[in-house]
Amino acid sequence: MNQALSPARRRPHPAKGITALIFGILYAAFLLLHDLLPTRMGIALIVESLLPWTGIFLALVLLMTLIRFSWLSVIGLVISALVWTGMFGPALLPNQSSGDADLKVATHNVGARMPQPTAAAQNLVDQDPDIVTIQELESLSGKIIHKELDSAFTHARVVDTIGVWSKWPMSEPEEVDLGLQWPRAFATTISTDHGDIRFYAVHMPSVRPGHESMRNAALRRLSTVVKTDSADHVIVAGDFNTASTDGNLSTLVPQLEDSREQARGGFGFTWPARFPVTRLDHVLYRGFDASFDEVLERGSSDHRAVLAGLDLK
C-alpha cells in the first residue's frame, strides 16, 4: 500500500494562519488609531493610560503564530510588532548617561496620609537634587515633609498644597489660573548658577473614568500660559494625573519635551507605587536636554518620585 501523502494532503491549507493575520492587523490599527477612542465612560482614559500594556495582545499574536505557523501568521505578527515597537520601543532603549547634569529636578506627590513622612523627605534629600517640587502638603505628614525640606534647602516657595524647594533664590510665586476653585499650579523664576529658569510647579485635578473634563481644561489653560512664556529655559514639573500615552498630554508636548521620553531607560511608571502601571508624574521642559530620568524606590506614598537630570542647551 502506498503510504506517501497525496499532493492535496501535503499542500498547506490556504487559510492557515488567517486568524493571526487578522488579529495582528486589527491590533496594529488599534494602536495607530487609539486617538479616536470615545471619551464616553472614560474608555479613552483607561485604555490610553495602560496603552503600553496592550503588548499582551502582541504576545497573543506570537502564540497564535507558533501554533498555526504560516506566512499569513508571520505577516500578522510582523505588522503588529513593528507598530508596537515603533510606538514604545525607543522608550525601552538603555540610558547611556553617567548621571551628571547641570541641574537635578525632583517631583513627588507625597499623598495625604503618609506613615513615614520623614523618611520620604530624607529619601529625596539623599538624591541631592537642586530643585524639588512637592504636591499634597496639606496633611500632617505633608507639614512634616515641609519642615524637613526647609532644613535641607535654603529657599522655598509654597502655595496652598504645592511647594518648591531650591538651592538657589526664587522670585515670589505667581499663581497659574487653571480654572479651579483652589490653587493647583504656580510659577517662579529661579536664579541658578546657569542663569534664570522659569519653573512651574503643577498638580492637576484627579480624574475618574468619565470625569476628565476638569483635568483636560486645566491642561489646556496651563499649555496656553507656558506657550506665551518668553523665557528661554522653562521647567514644568509635578503630578499631571495624565499618563505619558494620554492624548491630552499633547497640549503640552511637543511644545515641551519629556525627561523620560528623551532619557529613555524604560517606561518610568510612577503610579500606583506598589506596582506602577502608568506614569502620572512628569518633568517637562524646553531649553534643556535630559541626561537621565530615574523613578525612585517605593516609599510610603501612592506615587513614586521622579528625579531628572537636565543640561542647558
Tab-separated table of C-alpha atoms in Angstrom:
chain	number	residue	atom	x	y	z
A	1	MET	CA	0.000	0.000	0.000
A	2	ASN	CA	1.420	3.387	-0.945
A	3	GLN	CA	1.910	5.404	2.263
A	4	ALA	CA	3.027	8.594	0.516
A	5	LEU	CA	0.862	11.613	1.135
A	6	SER	CA	-1.098	12.818	-1.818
A	7	PRO	CA	-0.255	16.306	-3.156
A	8	ALA	CA	-3.578	17.560	-1.818
A	9	ARG	CA	-2.711	16.398	1.695
A	10	ARG	CA	0.819	17.822	1.550
A	11	ARG	CA	-0.298	21.248	0.377
A	12	PRO	CA	-0.759	23.784	3.277
A	13	HIS	CA	-4.301	24.953	3.776
A	14	PRO	CA	-4.567	28.406	2.166
A	15	ALA	CA	-6.343	29.851	5.220
A	16	LYS	CA	-3.812	28.569	7.746
A	17	GLY	CA	-2.737	31.455	9.988
A	18	ILE	CA	-5.505	33.767	8.782
A	19	THR	CA	-6.709	34.332	12.359
A	20	ALA	CA	-3.265	35.536	13.461
A	21	LEU	CA	-3.068	37.789	10.391
A	22	ILE	CA	-6.437	39.399	11.075
A	23	PHE	CA	-5.776	39.754	14.803
A	24	GLY	CA	-2.348	41.295	14.151
A	25	ILE	CA	-3.724	43.809	11.649
A	26	LEU	CA	-6.592	44.773	13.960
A	27	TYR	CA	-4.214	45.265	16.897
A	28	ALA	CA	-1.872	47.408	14.778
A	29	ALA	CA	-4.826	49.506	13.615
A	30	PHE	CA	-5.971	49.916	17.224
A	31	LEU	CA	-2.534	51.264	18.222
A	32	LEU	CA	-2.369	53.663	15.296
A	33	LEU	CA	-5.928	54.936	15.764
A	34	HIS	CA	-6.241	54.958	19.562
A	35	ASP	CA	-6.736	58.744	19.447
A	36	LEU	CA	-10.186	58.039	18.017
A	37	LEU	CA	-11.350	56.127	21.085
A	38	PRO	CA	-14.528	57.570	22.605
A	39	THR	CA	-14.191	59.542	25.824
A	40	ARG	CA	-17.629	58.418	26.996
A	41	MET	CA	-17.489	56.384	30.229
A	42	GLY	CA	-13.736	57.014	30.418
A	43	ILE	CA	-12.887	54.475	27.731
A	44	ALA	CA	-10.089	56.595	26.230
A	45	LEU	CA	-8.735	57.499	29.681
A	46	ILE	CA	-8.426	53.877	30.779
A	47	VAL	CA	-7.063	52.486	27.524
A	48	GLU	CA	-4.530	55.269	26.876
A	49	SER	CA	-3.284	55.163	30.462
A	50	LEU	CA	-2.483	51.470	30.026
A	51	LEU	CA	-1.549	51.526	26.340
A	52	PRO	CA	1.968	50.011	26.641
A	53	TRP	CA	0.457	47.048	28.492
A	54	THR	CA	-1.624	46.172	25.452
A	55	GLY	CA	1.570	44.489	24.273
A	56	ILE	CA	-0.014	41.398	25.800
A	57	PHE	CA	-2.012	41.193	22.567
A	58	LEU	CA	1.274	41.110	20.667
A	59	ALA	CA	2.256	38.109	22.770
A	60	LEU	CA	-1.066	36.532	21.850
A	61	VAL	CA	-0.354	37.034	18.142
A	62	LEU	CA	3.054	35.397	18.683
A	63	LEU	CA	1.404	32.407	20.354
A	64	MET	CA	-1.097	32.079	17.522
A	65	THR	CA	1.782	32.220	15.036
A	66	LEU	CA	3.638	29.428	16.803
A	67	ILE	CA	0.520	27.269	16.878
A	68	ARG	CA	-0.590	27.935	13.292
A	69	PHE	CA	2.699	28.799	11.625
A	70	SER	CA	2.362	30.109	8.096
A	71	TRP	CA	3.301	33.121	6.006
A	72	LEU	CA	-0.037	34.706	6.894
A	73	SER	CA	0.518	34.387	10.634
A	74	VAL	CA	4.093	35.701	10.300
A	75	ILE	CA	2.824	38.753	8.403
A	76	GLY	CA	0.268	39.430	11.155
A	77	LEU	CA	2.974	39.147	13.797
A	78	VAL	CA	5.436	41.375	11.931
A	79	ILE	CA	2.864	44.118	11.290
A	80	SER	CA	1.726	44.317	14.912
A	81	ALA	CA	5.289	44.027	16.242
A	82	LEU	CA	6.533	46.853	14.015
A	83	VAL	CA	3.744	49.194	15.121
A	84	TRP	CA	4.155	48.409	18.835
A	85	THR	CA	7.945	48.719	18.616
A	86	GLY	CA	7.705	51.972	16.684
A	87	MET	CA	5.499	53.462	19.373
A	88	PHE	CA	7.120	52.099	22.533
A	89	GLY	CA	10.450	50.578	21.563
A	90	PRO	CA	12.519	53.789	21.830
A	91	ALA	CA	11.495	54.199	25.488
A	92	LEU	CA	12.983	50.782	26.259
A	93	LEU	CA	16.435	51.639	24.927
A	94	PRO	CA	19.022	51.872	27.721
A	95	ASN	CA	20.107	55.237	29.033
A	96	GLN	CA	23.821	55.785	28.463
A	97	SER	CA	24.181	58.802	30.748
A	98	SER	CA	26.717	58.925	33.538
A	99	GLY	CA	24.177	60.635	35.790
A	100	ASP	CA	25.894	64.036	35.762
A	101	ALA	CA	23.755	67.045	34.863
A	102	ASP	CA	23.709	70.828	35.098
A	103	LEU	CA	20.797	70.562	37.497
A	104	LYS	CA	18.698	67.814	39.058
A	105	VAL	CA	14.947	68.231	39.446
A	106	ALA	CA	12.728	66.039	41.621
A	107	THR	CA	8.949	65.844	41.873
A	108	HIS	CA	6.848	63.818	44.305
A	109	ASN	CA	3.193	63.610	45.229
A	110	VAL	CA	3.559	62.695	48.893
A	111	GLY	CA	-0.044	61.591	49.421
A	112	ALA	CA	-2.470	62.732	52.049
A	113	ARG	CA	-1.661	60.165	54.749
A	114	MET	CA	1.965	59.057	54.563
A	115	PRO	CA	3.001	56.842	57.502
A	116	GLN	CA	6.705	57.729	57.165
A	117	PRO	CA	6.937	61.366	56.060
A	118	THR	CA	10.412	61.983	57.499
A	119	ALA	CA	11.836	59.013	55.582
A	120	ALA	CA	10.133	60.200	52.406
A	121	ALA	CA	11.684	63.646	52.711
A	122	GLN	CA	15.107	62.209	53.513
A	123	ASN	CA	14.890	59.905	50.502
A	124	LEU	CA	14.567	62.968	48.267
A	125	VAL	CA	17.298	64.901	50.062
A	126	ASP	CA	19.669	61.952	49.699
A	127	GLN	CA	19.430	62.278	45.917
A	128	ASP	CA	20.973	65.762	46.209
A	129	PRO	CA	18.505	67.493	43.867
A	130	ASP	CA	18.874	71.183	43.067
A	131	ILE	CA	15.114	71.769	42.817
A	132	VAL	CA	12.274	69.783	44.397
A	133	THR	CA	8.545	70.218	43.930
A	134	ILE	CA	6.059	68.513	46.246
A	135	GLN	CA	2.314	68.029	45.907
A	136	GLU	CA	-0.296	67.416	48.651
A	137	LEU	CA	1.293	69.273	51.547
A	138	GLU	CA	-1.980	69.875	53.421
A	139	SER	CA	-1.873	66.841	55.724
A	140	LEU	CA	0.113	66.347	58.930
A	141	SER	CA	2.616	64.219	57.024
A	142	GLY	CA	2.906	66.979	54.430
A	143	LYS	CA	3.694	69.505	57.146
A	144	ILE	CA	6.437	67.228	58.448
A	145	ILE	CA	7.899	66.899	54.943
A	146	HIS	CA	7.655	70.671	54.583
A	147	LYS	CA	9.718	71.118	57.738
A	148	GLU	CA	12.316	68.544	56.683
A	149	LEU	CA	12.830	70.165	53.297
A	150	ASP	CA	13.033	73.623	54.862
A	151	SER	CA	16.020	72.421	56.861
A	152	ALA	CA	17.698	70.906	53.780
A	153	PHE	CA	17.216	73.764	51.299
A	154	THR	CA	17.992	77.446	51.531
A	155	HIS	CA	14.993	78.669	49.550
A	156	ALA	CA	11.340	77.627	49.467
A	157	ARG	CA	8.046	78.767	47.963
A	158	VAL	CA	4.692	77.236	48.911
A	159	VAL	CA	1.232	77.975	47.549
A	160	ASP	CA	-1.621	76.052	49.160
A	161	THR	CA	-0.743	72.336	48.784
A	162	ILE	CA	2.187	72.746	46.357
A	163	GLY	CA	5.748	73.629	47.236
A	164	VAL	CA	9.107	74.228	45.563
A	165	TRP	CA	12.464	73.998	47.322
A	166	SER	CA	15.682	75.157	45.692
A	167	LYS	CA	19.376	75.625	46.324
A	168	TRP	CA	19.071	78.970	44.562
A	169	PRO	CA	16.976	82.107	45.168
A	170	MET	CA	13.428	82.188	43.790
A	171	SER	CA	11.077	85.014	42.945
A	172	GLU	CA	7.700	85.381	44.623
A	173	PRO	CA	5.269	82.712	43.399
A	174	GLU	CA	2.769	83.649	40.696
A	175	GLU	CA	-0.384	81.572	40.785
A	176	VAL	CA	-1.356	79.991	37.476
A	177	ASP	CA	-5.103	80.058	36.927
A	178	LEU	CA	-6.222	76.581	35.925
A	179	GLY	CA	-9.907	77.428	36.208
A	180	LEU	CA	-10.260	75.721	39.587
A	181	GLN	CA	-11.559	76.986	42.904
A	182	TRP	CA	-8.228	76.398	44.612
A	183	PRO	CA	-4.568	76.906	43.551
A	184	ARG	CA	-3.035	73.888	41.805
A	185	ALA	CA	-0.105	75.495	39.981
A	186	PHE	CA	2.295	78.400	40.333
A	187	ALA	CA	5.348	79.798	38.582
A	188	THR	CA	8.573	81.194	39.960
A	189	THR	CA	11.865	82.350	38.475
A	190	ILE	CA	14.877	80.527	39.924
A	191	SER	CA	18.215	82.334	39.709
A	192	THR	CA	20.535	79.372	39.204
A	193	ASP	CA	24.286	79.280	38.631
A	194	HIS	CA	23.435	78.682	34.966
A	195	GLY	CA	21.107	81.654	34.602
A	196	ASP	CA	17.422	82.258	35.264
A	197	ILE	CA	14.988	79.363	34.896
A	198	ARG	CA	11.250	79.680	34.777
A	199	PHE	CA	9.818	76.913	36.954
A	200	TYR	CA	6.186	75.787	37.045
A	201	ALA	CA	5.008	73.575	39.903
A	202	VAL	CA	1.878	71.650	38.932
A	203	HIS	CA	-0.745	69.387	40.460
A	204	MET	CA	-3.534	68.672	38.003
A	205	PRO	CA	-7.018	67.667	39.194
A	206	SER	CA	-7.540	63.966	39.814
A	207	VAL	CA	-9.578	62.033	37.291
A	208	ARG	CA	-12.049	59.186	37.314
A	209	PRO	CA	-13.277	57.392	34.211
A	210	GLY	CA	-15.906	59.542	32.570
A	211	HIS	CA	-14.971	62.655	34.562
A	212	GLU	CA	-11.894	64.045	32.821
A	213	SER	CA	-13.219	67.414	31.675
A	214	MET	CA	-11.843	69.414	34.626
A	215	ARG	CA	-8.344	67.995	34.197
A	216	ASN	CA	-8.394	68.439	30.424
A	217	ALA	CA	-9.476	72.072	30.748
A	218	ALA	CA	-6.716	72.686	33.305
A	219	LEU	CA	-4.136	71.171	30.946
A	220	ARG	CA	-5.257	73.472	28.141
A	221	ARG	CA	-5.014	76.518	30.394
A	222	LEU	CA	-1.531	75.544	31.539
A	223	SER	CA	-0.485	74.950	27.937
A	224	THR	CA	-1.610	78.458	26.981
A	225	VAL	CA	0.339	80.031	29.850
A	226	VAL	CA	3.541	78.104	29.103
A	227	LYS	CA	3.285	78.790	25.384
A	228	THR	CA	3.160	82.543	25.968
A	229	ASP	CA	6.059	82.459	28.449
A	230	SER	CA	9.033	84.074	26.708
A	231	ALA	CA	11.699	82.502	28.939
A	232	ASP	CA	14.393	80.512	27.138
A	233	HIS	CA	14.630	77.885	29.882
A	234	VAL	CA	11.369	76.528	31.272
A	235	ILE	CA	10.629	73.538	33.520
A	236	VAL	CA	7.116	72.285	34.252
A	237	ALA	CA	7.090	69.530	36.869
A	238	GLY	CA	4.628	67.780	39.124
A	239	ASP	CA	1.706	65.375	39.226
A	240	PHE	CA	-0.227	65.816	35.973
A	241	ASN	CA	-2.686	62.981	36.628
A	242	THR	CA	-2.113	62.351	32.924
A	243	ALA	CA	-0.321	59.312	31.538
A	244	SER	CA	2.514	59.699	29.060
A	245	THR	CA	0.346	57.916	26.480
A	246	ASP	CA	-2.757	60.024	27.200
A	247	GLY	CA	-3.532	62.134	24.139
A	248	ASN	CA	-4.427	65.100	26.352
A	249	LEU	CA	-0.780	65.494	27.353
A	250	SER	CA	-0.125	66.562	23.765
A	251	THR	CA	-1.428	70.004	24.720
A	252	LEU	CA	1.927	70.460	26.478
A	253	VAL	CA	4.016	68.185	24.302
A	254	PRO	CA	5.614	68.805	21.788
A	255	GLN	CA	5.976	72.441	22.839
A	256	LEU	CA	7.776	70.899	25.833
A	257	GLU	CA	9.959	67.798	25.976
A	258	ASP	CA	9.573	64.952	28.465
A	259	SER	CA	12.585	63.820	30.501
A	260	ARG	CA	11.660	60.127	30.398
A	261	GLU	CA	10.989	60.187	26.667
A	262	GLN	CA	14.341	61.827	25.968
A	263	ALA	CA	16.457	59.979	28.549
A	264	ARG	CA	14.780	56.608	27.891
A	265	GLY	CA	15.656	53.608	30.035
A	266	GLY	CA	12.116	52.208	30.322
A	267	PHE	CA	8.582	53.478	30.727
A	268	GLY	CA	9.239	55.022	34.152
A	269	PHE	CA	5.835	54.226	35.619
A	270	THR	CA	5.100	56.054	38.896
A	271	TRP	CA	1.586	55.049	39.983
A	272	PRO	CA	0.436	53.193	41.993
A	273	ALA	CA	3.670	52.976	43.942
A	274	ARG	CA	3.321	49.333	44.994
A	275	PHE	CA	3.048	48.118	41.393
A	276	PRO	CA	3.239	51.055	38.953
A	277	VAL	CA	1.276	50.621	35.731
A	278	THR	CA	1.286	54.175	34.383
A	279	ARG	CA	3.283	57.403	34.621
A	280	LEU	CA	1.363	60.355	36.049
A	281	ASP	CA	4.345	62.392	37.279
A	282	HIS	CA	6.459	64.279	34.767
A	283	VAL	CA	9.353	66.680	34.317
A	284	LEU	CA	8.716	68.656	31.129
A	285	TYR	CA	10.952	71.414	29.792
A	286	ARG	CA	12.302	73.486	26.954
A	287	GLY	CA	15.828	74.814	26.553
A	288	PHE	CA	17.324	71.657	28.105
A	289	ASP	CA	18.407	68.140	27.234
A	290	ALA	CA	17.653	65.328	29.693
A	291	SER	CA	20.740	63.360	30.685
A	292	PHE	CA	18.831	60.938	32.911
A	293	ASP	CA	15.424	60.204	34.392
A	294	GLU	CA	15.014	57.952	37.434
A	295	VAL	CA	11.965	56.690	39.289
A	296	LEU	CA	12.885	56.301	42.950
A	297	GLU	CA	12.127	53.224	45.007
A	298	ARG	CA	8.683	52.895	46.544
A	299	GLY	CA	8.234	54.911	49.694
A	300	SER	CA	5.055	55.285	51.701
A	301	SER	CA	3.201	57.468	49.179
A	302	ASP	CA	0.898	56.097	46.485
A	303	HIS	CA	3.185	57.793	43.916
A	304	ARG	CA	6.857	57.183	43.264
A	305	ALA	CA	9.144	60.187	42.999
A	306	VAL	CA	10.840	61.215	39.748
A	307	LEU	CA	14.394	62.574	39.570
A	308	ALA	CA	15.546	64.089	36.264
A	309	GLY	CA	18.919	65.437	35.236
A	310	LEU	CA	18.812	68.373	32.831
A	311	ASP	CA	21.586	70.019	30.819
A	312	LEU	CA	21.158	73.505	29.390
A	313	LYS	CA	21.275	73.721	25.616
